[in-house]
mmCIF file of C-alpha atoms in Angstrom:
data_model
loop_
_atom_site.group_PDB
_atom_site.id
_atom_site.type_symbol
_atom_site.label_atom_id
_atom_site.label_comp_id
_atom_site.label_asym_id
_atom_site.label_seq_id
_atom_site.Cartn_x
_atom_site.Cartn_y
_atom_site.Cartn_z
ATOM 1 C CA MET A 1 0.000 0.000 0.000
ATOM 2 C CA THR A 2 1.374 3.420 -0.924
ATOM 3 C CA PRO A 3 1.730 6.089 1.793
ATOM 4 C CA ALA A 4 -1.008 8.102 0.107
ATOM 5 C CA ALA A 5 -3.371 5.119 -0.024
ATOM 6 C CA GLU A 6 -2.679 4.377 3.629
ATOM 7 C CA TYR A 7 -3.752 7.889 4.635
ATOM 8 C CA GLU A 8 -6.658 8.154 2.154
ATOM 9 C CA PRO A 9 -9.398 7.490 4.777
ATOM 10 C CA LEU A 10 -7.888 10.107 7.076
ATOM 11 C CA LEU A 11 -7.702 12.624 4.238
ATOM 12 C CA HIS A 12 -11.393 12.125 3.438
ATOM 13 C CA GLU A 13 -12.161 12.547 7.126
ATOM 14 C CA LYS A 14 -10.279 15.874 7.188
ATOM 15 C CA MET A 15 -12.057 17.048 4.055
ATOM 16 C CA GLU A 16 -15.422 16.230 5.604
ATOM 17 C CA TYR A 17 -14.449 18.049 8.804
ATOM 18 C CA PHE A 18 -13.612 21.225 6.892
ATOM 19 C CA GLY A 19 -16.804 21.005 4.857
ATOM 20 C CA ILE A 20 -15.022 20.340 1.579
ATOM 21 C CA GLU A 21 -16.576 17.934 -0.880
ATOM 22 C CA ALA A 22 -13.743 16.817 -3.107
ATOM 23 C CA MET A 23 -12.433 13.794 -4.967
ATOM 24 C CA LEU A 24 -8.872 12.652 -4.657
ATOM 25 C CA PRO A 25 -7.052 12.951 -7.991
ATOM 26 C CA GLU A 26 -6.400 9.635 -9.697
ATOM 27 C CA ASP A 27 -2.661 10.109 -9.334
ATOM 28 C CA TYR A 28 -2.859 10.922 -5.633
ATOM 29 C CA GLY A 29 -0.295 8.252 -4.942
ATOM 30 C CA ALA A 30 2.320 10.532 -6.437
ATOM 31 C CA LEU A 31 1.418 13.293 -3.990
ATOM 32 C CA GLN A 32 2.944 11.384 -1.091
ATOM 33 C CA ILE A 33 0.520 12.981 1.339
ATOM 34 C CA ASP A 34 1.894 13.189 4.840
ATOM 35 C CA LEU A 35 -1.026 13.883 7.180
ATOM 36 C CA ARG A 36 1.226 13.984 10.184
ATOM 37 C CA ALA A 37 2.847 17.116 8.752
ATOM 38 C CA ALA A 38 -0.503 18.444 7.551
ATOM 39 C CA ALA A 39 -1.913 18.145 11.041
ATOM 40 C CA ALA A 40 0.677 20.607 12.260
ATOM 41 C CA ARG A 41 -0.436 23.253 9.772
ATOM 42 C CA SER A 42 -3.012 25.855 10.672
ATOM 43 C CA VAL A 43 -6.641 25.409 9.640
ATOM 44 C CA GLU A 44 -6.357 28.284 7.148
ATOM 45 C CA SER A 45 -3.266 26.778 5.552
ATOM 46 C CA ARG A 46 -5.016 23.463 5.079
ATOM 47 C CA MET A 47 -8.059 25.218 3.673
ATOM 48 C CA ALA A 48 -5.849 27.118 1.223
ATOM 49 C CA TRP A 49 -4.097 23.901 0.150
ATOM 50 C CA MET A 50 -7.400 22.109 -0.434
ATOM 51 C CA ASP A 51 -8.912 25.069 -2.261
ATOM 52 C CA GLU A 52 -6.033 25.107 -4.706
ATOM 53 C CA GLN A 53 -6.663 21.469 -5.531
ATOM 54 C CA GLY A 54 -10.249 22.448 -6.341
ATOM 55 C CA ASP A 55 -11.812 25.606 -7.692
ATOM 56 C CA ALA A 56 -10.256 28.511 -5.803
ATOM 57 C CA ILE A 57 -6.953 30.068 -4.830
ATOM 58 C CA LEU A 58 -7.153 31.383 -1.276
ATOM 59 C CA ARG A 59 -4.638 33.937 -0.084
ATOM 60 C CA GLY A 60 -5.580 35.318 3.299
ATOM 61 C CA VAL A 61 -8.898 37.138 3.011
ATOM 62 C CA VAL A 62 -8.950 36.978 -0.814
ATOM 63 C CA GLN A 63 -10.108 34.062 -2.946
ATOM 64 C CA ILE A 64 -9.854 34.047 -6.724
ATOM 65 C CA GLY A 65 -11.117 31.659 -9.368
ATOM 66 C CA PRO A 66 -9.214 29.007 -11.315
ATOM 67 C CA ASP A 67 -9.177 31.164 -14.458
ATOM 68 C CA SER A 68 -6.950 33.709 -12.714
ATOM 69 C CA GLU A 69 -3.539 33.897 -14.359
ATOM 70 C CA PRO A 70 -0.130 34.264 -12.695
ATOM 71 C CA VAL A 71 1.746 37.362 -13.808
ATOM 72 C CA ILE A 72 5.343 36.536 -14.689
ATOM 73 C CA ASP A 73 6.427 39.020 -17.336
ATOM 74 C CA PRO A 74 5.254 42.675 -17.465
ATOM 75 C CA ASP A 75 5.489 42.911 -21.261
ATOM 76 C CA GLU A 76 3.399 39.787 -21.738
ATOM 77 C CA GLU A 77 0.838 40.973 -19.195
ATOM 78 C CA VAL A 78 0.482 44.382 -20.841
ATOM 79 C CA PHE A 79 0.082 42.769 -24.259
ATOM 80 C CA ILE A 80 -2.674 40.478 -22.958
ATOM 81 C CA ILE A 81 -4.714 43.058 -21.065
ATOM 82 C CA TYR A 82 -4.542 45.770 -23.732
ATOM 83 C CA SER A 83 -5.299 43.341 -26.535
ATOM 84 C CA ASP A 84 -8.323 42.221 -24.552
ATOM 85 C CA LEU A 85 -9.299 45.844 -23.948
ATOM 86 C CA GLN A 86 -9.184 46.673 -27.660
ATOM 87 C CA SER A 87 -11.220 43.614 -28.593
ATOM 88 C CA THR A 88 -14.000 44.465 -26.138
ATOM 89 C CA ASN A 89 -14.065 48.253 -26.462
ATOM 90 C CA LYS A 90 -16.773 48.797 -29.087
ATOM 91 C CA SER A 91 -18.054 52.141 -27.833
ATOM 92 C CA ASP A 92 -17.373 55.329 -29.748
ATOM 93 C CA THR A 93 -18.169 57.444 -26.677
ATOM 94 C CA PRO A 94 -15.029 58.743 -24.940
ATOM 95 C CA ARG A 95 -14.857 57.647 -21.305
ATOM 96 C CA GLY A 96 -12.731 60.568 -20.142
ATOM 97 C CA LEU A 97 -10.239 60.427 -17.318
ATOM 98 C CA GLY A 98 -12.485 58.334 -15.092
ATOM 99 C CA TYR A 99 -13.803 60.750 -12.468
ATOM 100 C CA VAL A 100 -17.527 60.897 -11.673
ATOM 101 C CA ASP A 101 -18.387 64.613 -11.586
ATOM 102 C CA SER A 102 -15.757 67.209 -10.728
ATOM 103 C CA ARG A 103 -18.316 70.051 -10.601
ATOM 104 C CA GLN A 104 -20.186 68.947 -7.472
ATOM 105 C CA ASP A 105 -19.258 69.868 -3.904
ATOM 106 C CA ALA A 106 -21.287 66.979 -2.478
ATOM 107 C CA MET A 107 -22.837 63.823 -3.871
ATOM 108 C CA THR A 108 -25.150 61.050 -2.720
ATOM 109 C CA ILE A 109 -23.881 57.685 -3.942
ATOM 110 C CA SER A 110 -26.429 54.866 -4.044
ATOM 111 C CA PHE A 111 -25.857 51.146 -4.516
ATOM 112 C CA GLU A 112 -28.647 48.778 -5.490
ATOM 113 C CA LEU A 113 -27.921 45.367 -4.000
ATOM 114 C CA LYS A 114 -29.932 42.610 -5.622
ATOM 115 C CA ALA A 115 -31.794 39.766 -3.975
ATOM 116 C CA SER A 116 -30.237 36.345 -3.860
ATOM 117 C CA TYR A 117 -30.802 32.860 -2.561
ATOM 118 C CA TYR A 118 -28.153 31.004 -0.636
ATOM 119 C CA PRO A 119 -28.106 27.478 0.811
ATOM 120 C CA ASN A 120 -28.420 27.217 4.568
ATOM 121 C CA GLN A 121 -27.402 24.001 6.299
ATOM 122 C CA SER A 122 -29.721 23.178 9.203
ATOM 123 C CA SER A 123 -29.993 20.106 11.359
ATOM 124 C CA THR A 124 -33.179 18.076 11.435
ATOM 125 C CA THR A 125 -34.171 14.750 12.982
ATOM 126 C CA VAL A 126 -35.021 11.843 10.733
ATOM 127 C CA LYS A 127 -36.810 8.846 12.298
ATOM 128 C CA ASN A 128 -37.247 5.314 11.101
ATOM 129 C CA SER A 129 -38.443 2.098 12.689
ATOM 130 C CA THR A 130 -35.120 1.213 14.247
ATOM 131 C CA SER A 131 -33.264 4.413 14.980
ATOM 132 C CA GLN A 132 -33.369 8.163 15.300
ATOM 133 C CA ARG A 133 -30.572 10.221 13.852
ATOM 134 C CA ALA A 134 -29.814 13.808 12.851
ATOM 135 C CA ARG A 135 -28.739 14.755 9.387
ATOM 136 C CA LYS A 136 -28.102 17.939 7.441
ATOM 137 C CA VAL A 137 -30.730 19.201 5.055
ATOM 138 C CA GLN A 138 -30.328 22.117 2.685
ATOM 139 C CA LYS A 139 -32.786 24.967 2.610
ATOM 140 C CA LEU A 140 -32.784 28.091 0.459
ATOM 141 C CA VAL A 141 -32.790 31.368 2.351
ATOM 142 C CA LYS A 142 -33.787 34.493 0.435
ATOM 143 C CA ILE A 143 -31.914 37.741 0.862
ATOM 144 C CA MET A 144 -34.030 40.729 -0.129
ATOM 145 C CA ASP A 145 -33.107 43.686 -2.328
ATOM 146 C CA LYS A 146 -31.390 46.504 -0.504
ATOM 147 C CA THR A 147 -30.332 50.059 -1.286
ATOM 148 C CA VAL A 148 -27.458 51.689 0.571
ATOM 149 C CA GLN A 149 -26.496 55.348 0.301
ATOM 150 C CA PHE A 150 -23.425 57.334 1.248
ATOM 151 C CA GLU A 151 -22.857 61.066 1.408
ATOM 152 C CA LEU A 152 -19.543 62.280 0.045
ATOM 153 C CA PHE A 153 -17.984 65.705 -0.170
ATOM 154 C CA GLN A 154 -15.452 66.704 -2.810
ATOM 155 C CA ASP A 155 -12.867 69.441 -2.892
ATOM 156 C CA LYS A 156 -13.312 70.445 -6.498
ATOM 157 C CA THR A 157 -11.020 73.472 -6.260
ATOM 158 C CA ALA A 158 -8.097 71.348 -5.053
ATOM 159 C CA LEU A 159 -8.178 69.323 -8.275
ATOM 160 C CA ARG A 160 -7.219 72.479 -10.158
ATOM 161 C CA SER A 161 -5.209 74.376 -7.559
ATOM 162 C CA ARG A 162 -2.987 71.625 -6.114
ATOM 163 C CA ARG A 163 -0.712 70.041 -8.653
ATOM 164 C CA GLY A 164 -1.084 66.275 -8.795
ATOM 165 C CA ASP A 165 -4.085 66.219 -6.455
ATOM 166 C CA THR A 166 -6.510 63.682 -7.901
ATOM 167 C CA GLY A 167 -7.865 62.289 -4.632
ATOM 168 C CA SER A 168 -10.084 65.255 -3.811
ATOM 169 C CA ILE A 169 -12.828 64.013 -6.169
ATOM 170 C CA LEU A 170 -14.576 60.669 -6.607
ATOM 171 C CA TRP A 171 -13.471 58.291 -9.365
ATOM 172 C CA LYS A 172 -15.534 55.671 -11.176
ATOM 173 C CA ALA A 173 -13.180 52.839 -10.243
ATOM 174 C CA SER A 174 -14.022 53.318 -6.553
ATOM 175 C CA ILE A 175 -17.747 53.156 -7.272
ATOM 176 C CA ASP A 176 -17.462 50.071 -9.472
ATOM 177 C CA PHE A 177 -15.239 48.187 -7.020
ATOM 178 C CA THR A 178 -17.507 49.112 -4.102
ATOM 179 C CA GLN A 179 -20.540 47.847 -6.042
ATOM 180 C CA LEU A 180 -18.799 44.522 -6.682
ATOM 181 C CA ILE A 181 -17.818 43.930 -3.055
ATOM 182 C CA LEU A 182 -21.096 45.117 -1.509
ATOM 183 C CA GLN A 183 -23.171 42.993 -3.881
ATOM 184 C CA GLN A 184 -21.149 39.869 -3.149
ATOM 185 C CA LEU A 185 -21.241 40.399 0.614
ATOM 186 C CA HIS A 186 -24.962 41.204 0.576
ATOM 187 C CA ALA A 187 -25.811 38.134 -1.495
ATOM 188 C CA GLN A 188 -23.451 35.957 0.565
ATOM 189 C CA VAL A 189 -21.833 34.644 -2.590
ATOM 190 C CA PRO A 190 -19.839 31.533 -1.566
ATOM 191 C CA ASN A 191 -16.962 32.277 -3.972
ATOM 192 C CA SER A 192 -16.865 36.018 -3.279
ATOM 193 C CA LEU A 193 -13.609 37.879 -3.848
ATOM 194 C CA LEU A 194 -13.343 38.748 -0.156
ATOM 195 C CA LYS A 195 -14.099 35.760 2.058
ATOM 196 C CA ALA A 196 -16.636 37.096 4.549
ATOM 197 C CA SER A 197 -15.777 34.656 7.343
ATOM 198 C CA ILE A 198 -12.184 35.903 7.370
ATOM 199 C CA LEU A 199 -12.948 39.517 6.464
ATOM 200 C CA LYS A 200 -14.874 40.153 9.666
ATOM 201 C CA SER A 201 -11.703 39.673 11.714
ATOM 202 C CA ALA A 202 -9.390 41.428 9.243
ATOM 203 C CA HIS A 203 -7.486 44.693 9.369
ATOM 204 C CA VAL A 204 -7.890 46.438 6.007
ATOM 205 C CA LEU A 205 -5.673 49.330 4.941
ATOM 206 C CA GLU A 206 -6.466 51.427 1.893
ATOM 207 C CA LEU A 207 -3.811 53.354 0.014
ATOM 208 C CA GLY A 208 -4.705 56.589 -1.748
ATOM 209 C CA ALA A 209 -8.236 56.527 -0.312
ATOM 210 C CA GLY A 210 -9.180 59.961 -1.687
ATOM 211 C CA THR A 211 -12.777 60.712 -0.689
ATOM 212 C CA GLY A 212 -13.054 57.590 1.475
ATOM 213 C CA LEU A 213 -15.972 55.862 -0.266
ATOM 214 C CA LEU A 214 -14.576 52.365 0.217
ATOM 215 C CA ALA A 215 -13.993 52.997 3.904
ATOM 216 C CA VAL A 216 -17.568 54.037 4.705
ATOM 217 C CA ALA A 217 -18.948 51.173 2.590
ATOM 218 C CA LEU A 218 -16.759 48.307 3.792
ATOM 219 C CA ALA A 219 -16.070 49.248 7.420
ATOM 220 C CA PRO A 220 -19.163 47.403 8.756
ATOM 221 C CA TYR A 221 -17.778 44.139 7.375
ATOM 222 C CA VAL A 222 -14.251 44.282 8.855
ATOM 223 C CA ARG A 223 -12.563 44.365 12.247
ATOM 224 C CA HIS A 224 -10.665 47.554 11.491
ATOM 225 C CA TYR A 225 -10.335 49.813 8.450
ATOM 226 C CA THR A 226 -7.392 52.194 8.153
ATOM 227 C CA VAL A 227 -7.878 54.957 5.586
ATOM 228 C CA THR A 228 -4.687 56.565 4.298
ATOM 229 C CA ASP A 229 -3.725 59.369 1.943
ATOM 230 C CA ILE A 230 -1.463 62.415 1.802
ATOM 231 C CA GLY A 231 -1.659 65.207 4.371
ATOM 232 C CA ASP A 232 -3.614 67.569 2.115
ATOM 233 C CA LEU A 233 -6.517 65.097 1.972
ATOM 234 C CA GLN A 234 -6.799 64.344 5.684
ATOM 235 C CA SER A 235 -9.492 66.945 6.363
ATOM 236 C CA LEU A 236 -11.629 65.740 3.430
ATOM 237 C CA LEU A 237 -11.331 62.123 4.525
ATOM 238 C CA ARG A 238 -12.310 62.933 8.096
ATOM 239 C CA LYS A 239 -15.227 65.047 6.888
ATOM 240 C CA ASN A 240 -16.600 62.182 4.777
ATOM 241 C CA ILE A 241 -16.143 59.551 7.478
ATOM 242 C CA ALA A 242 -17.971 61.794 9.968
ATOM 243 C CA ALA A 243 -20.751 62.489 7.430
ATOM 244 C CA ASN A 244 -21.553 58.773 7.230
ATOM 245 C CA PHE A 245 -20.937 57.750 10.854
ATOM 246 C CA THR A 246 -22.754 60.131 13.187
ATOM 247 C CA GLY A 247 -20.545 61.340 16.018
ATOM 248 C CA TRP A 248 -17.396 59.798 14.556
ATOM 249 C CA SER A 249 -13.974 61.052 15.559
ATOM 250 C CA ASN A 250 -10.613 59.560 14.737
ATOM 251 C CA HIS A 251 -9.789 56.671 17.085
ATOM 252 C CA CYS A 252 -13.227 56.678 18.747
ATOM 253 C CA VAL A 253 -14.217 53.494 20.542
ATOM 254 C CA SER A 254 -17.077 51.018 20.402
ATOM 255 C CA PRO A 255 -20.066 51.347 20.275
ATOM 256 C CA ALA A 256 -19.683 54.698 18.489
ATOM 257 C CA PRO A 257 -20.616 54.498 14.772
ATOM 258 C CA GLY A 258 -17.525 53.946 12.680
ATOM 259 C CA TYR A 259 -15.438 53.140 15.746
ATOM 260 C CA ASN A 260 -13.372 50.699 13.673
ATOM 261 C CA VAL A 261 -12.329 53.343 11.116
ATOM 262 C CA SER A 262 -9.157 55.400 11.543
ATOM 263 C CA VAL A 263 -7.724 58.020 9.195
ATOM 264 C CA GLU A 264 -3.950 58.213 8.913
ATOM 265 C CA GLU A 265 -1.532 60.257 6.837
ATOM 266 C CA LEU A 266 0.648 58.139 4.575
ATOM 267 C CA ASP A 267 2.766 59.701 1.873
ATOM 268 C CA TRP A 268 4.381 57.035 -0.310
ATOM 269 C CA VAL A 269 7.234 59.310 -1.365
ATOM 270 C CA THR A 270 8.060 60.167 2.234
ATOM 271 C CA LEU A 271 8.022 56.491 3.188
ATOM 272 C CA ARG A 272 10.249 55.557 0.250
ATOM 273 C CA ASN A 273 12.752 58.244 1.268
ATOM 274 C CA THR A 274 12.754 57.238 4.936
ATOM 275 C CA ALA A 275 15.237 54.712 6.271
ATOM 276 C CA PRO A 276 13.573 51.342 6.959
ATOM 277 C CA VAL A 277 14.342 51.519 10.676
ATOM 278 C CA GLN A 278 12.492 54.840 10.923
ATOM 279 C CA ARG A 279 9.392 53.924 8.925
ATOM 280 C CA ARG A 280 7.514 52.656 11.960
ATOM 281 C CA ASN A 281 7.328 56.295 13.069
ATOM 282 C CA LEU A 282 5.463 57.143 9.859
ATOM 283 C CA VAL A 283 3.046 54.201 9.870
ATOM 284 C CA ALA A 284 2.339 53.162 13.456
ATOM 285 C CA ILE A 285 -0.347 50.593 12.698
ATOM 286 C CA ASP A 286 -1.116 46.982 13.525
ATOM 287 C CA PRO A 287 -0.230 44.271 10.980
ATOM 288 C CA VAL A 288 -2.465 44.425 7.927
ATOM 289 C CA ASP A 289 -4.473 41.547 6.454
ATOM 290 C CA LEU A 290 -5.579 43.293 3.262
ATOM 291 C CA VAL A 291 -4.092 46.246 1.386
ATOM 292 C CA LEU A 292 -6.368 47.940 -1.147
ATOM 293 C CA ALA A 293 -5.065 50.203 -3.902
ATOM 294 C CA VAL A 294 -7.930 51.250 -6.180
ATOM 295 C CA ASP A 295 -7.044 53.407 -9.198
ATOM 296 C CA CYS A 296 -3.769 54.581 -7.666
ATOM 297 C CA ILE A 297 -1.609 53.964 -10.744
ATOM 298 C CA TYR A 298 -1.509 57.018 -12.945
ATOM 299 C CA HIS A 299 1.694 59.055 -12.544
ATOM 300 C CA PRO A 300 5.130 57.563 -13.311
ATOM 301 C CA SER A 301 6.827 59.453 -10.478
ATOM 302 C CA LEU A 302 4.643 57.674 -7.896
ATOM 303 C CA LEU A 303 5.151 54.106 -9.109
ATOM 304 C CA SER A 304 8.356 53.353 -7.227
ATOM 305 C CA PRO A 305 7.060 54.903 -3.960
ATOM 306 C CA LEU A 306 3.799 52.955 -4.309
ATOM 307 C CA VAL A 307 5.561 49.627 -4.792
ATOM 308 C CA GLU A 308 7.900 50.408 -1.888
ATOM 309 C CA THR A 309 4.895 51.152 0.321
ATOM 310 C CA ILE A 310 3.101 47.943 -0.685
ATOM 311 C CA ASN A 311 6.250 45.929 -0.051
ATOM 312 C CA TYR A 312 6.698 47.546 3.366
ATOM 313 C CA LEU A 313 3.115 46.983 4.528
ATOM 314 C CA ALA A 314 2.792 43.373 3.358
ATOM 315 C CA VAL A 315 3.468 40.795 6.043
ATOM 316 C CA PRO A 316 4.686 37.560 4.410
ATOM 317 C CA GLU A 317 2.051 34.795 4.414
ATOM 318 C CA ARG A 318 -0.522 37.161 5.942
ATOM 319 C CA THR A 319 -1.210 40.279 3.877
ATOM 320 C CA ALA A 320 -3.140 40.038 0.616
ATOM 321 C CA VAL A 321 -2.833 42.993 -1.755
ATOM 322 C CA LEU A 322 -5.562 43.917 -4.245
ATOM 323 C CA VAL A 323 -4.668 46.439 -6.926
ATOM 324 C CA VAL A 324 -7.460 47.702 -9.172
ATOM 325 C CA VAL A 325 -6.490 49.980 -12.027
ATOM 326 C CA GLU A 326 -8.222 51.658 -14.926
ATOM 327 C CA LEU A 327 -6.249 50.933 -18.069
ATOM 328 C CA ARG A 328 -4.852 54.181 -19.402
ATOM 329 C CA ALA A 329 -1.192 54.558 -20.446
ATOM 330 C CA GLU A 330 0.449 51.219 -21.293
ATOM 331 C CA ASP A 331 3.942 52.351 -20.320
ATOM 332 C CA VAL A 332 2.787 53.292 -16.808
ATOM 333 C CA ILE A 333 1.145 49.907 -16.260
ATOM 334 C CA ARG A 334 4.217 48.118 -17.623
ATOM 335 C CA GLU A 335 6.561 50.032 -15.321
ATOM 336 C CA PHE A 336 4.407 49.375 -12.278
ATOM 337 C CA LEU A 337 4.332 45.628 -12.935
ATOM 338 C CA ALA A 338 8.068 45.543 -13.626
ATOM 339 C CA LEU A 339 8.766 47.280 -10.304
ATOM 340 C CA TRP A 340 6.426 44.984 -8.379
ATOM 341 C CA LEU A 341 7.754 41.804 -9.976
ATOM 342 C CA SER A 342 11.332 42.910 -9.287
ATOM 343 C CA ARG A 343 10.678 42.610 -5.547
ATOM 344 C CA SER A 344 11.624 39.203 -4.239
ATOM 345 C CA GLY A 345 9.069 36.851 -2.749
ATOM 346 C CA TRP A 346 5.937 38.082 -4.531
ATOM 347 C CA GLU A 347 3.270 35.981 -6.212
ATOM 348 C CA ILE A 348 0.974 38.059 -8.449
ATOM 349 C CA TRP A 349 -2.189 36.968 -10.274
ATOM 350 C CA ARG A 350 -4.485 38.719 -12.693
ATOM 351 C CA VAL A 351 -7.890 38.102 -11.127
ATOM 352 C CA GLY A 352 -10.272 36.228 -13.395
ATOM 353 C CA GLY A 353 -13.920 35.340 -13.174
ATOM 354 C CA GLY A 354 -15.121 38.443 -14.983
ATOM 355 C CA LEU A 355 -15.275 40.287 -11.661
ATOM 356 C CA VAL A 356 -14.247 43.611 -13.165
ATOM 357 C CA ASP A 357 -15.345 44.863 -16.551
ATOM 358 C CA LYS A 358 -13.169 46.726 -18.970
ATOM 359 C CA PRO A 359 -11.454 49.160 -18.786
ATOM 360 C CA TYR A 360 -10.281 47.751 -15.449
ATOM 361 C CA VAL A 361 -7.863 45.052 -14.439
ATOM 362 C CA MET A 362 -7.342 43.642 -10.947
ATOM 363 C CA TRP A 363 -4.265 41.945 -9.528
ATOM 364 C CA LEU A 364 -3.802 39.962 -6.326
ATOM 365 C CA GLY A 365 -0.401 40.048 -4.699
ATOM 366 C CA TRP A 366 0.879 37.735 -1.969
ATOM 367 C CA ARG A 367 4.290 37.906 -0.349
ATOM 368 C CA VAL A 368 5.653 34.475 0.497
ATOM 369 C CA ALA A 369 7.902 33.823 3.460
ATOM 370 C CA SER A 370 11.618 33.876 2.708
ATOM 371 C CA THR A 371 13.384 30.560 3.047
#
């Protein structure tokens, strides 16, 4: 009997325990499964290993589908995503830079979250003539339609008066990404991009948060949400957080609304130019489980500082990084990917599953532990 065959019953038992219905591959004997070593791994590590044998890749709080592609070469990646963009872009209407409406001082942003059905496992008692036993039966639970609204202020004069200030207005990428995440969480989609069971205990940090839409939308689903941007945008961020969480103040405590949201100044250029041993003084935060960077890639001068900041914040084998970008200049995207891939220890995937429509692309980054 091969080692794998010897441990096959135990492997099925573990799969059943974790709620995973899976078949062993026919060539499992070649896997040389060692359950004694597997037993020493954490539950999340085992779940990630099993997911990768099946339909999903799980990295921390993020799970992506099997059609997601590893990014190895920046030139190849740029060729693929821009070729795909050209083949799907049939509209003759110019999209513009990607902002929503730079003329408004304040906006109400609404999200329509659609109804869904999800399976709910409940225990029931089944009787027969000889015994009484409990088994699991599956019921469908309906989640109703829901509309959520957020109030956001903009600083429309700053866009024109402060050179390079693009965060003082709302951009379409933030709205589209927020719609995706809220819809999945509302509908309790089992293969959602952000795994809800892990997200609720996660520390999320957003880079280049701008108006703070993502923070006010996602904060109820996480343990803590840290909103960051440059010093000039701190007052706007605080104003928008307070507008959506009555009585909020930075570092307020439970049960105050928005108690789990904090606003912090983080300038990527300053961090890049600061010695590593001194950076803790700039970013005095707890370890991060998820870094979000939504539409932050636009100016070549900020690419190296952005990658340096991502690399600094990412804890190996803990921090997932999601980068969402609107496809504009090819050379900027190529340089960003080249800089990110040049850092040792990073795995990067282009997220599949049709989660984001063109003209966007989304990448998941995961920093592996050094050996």
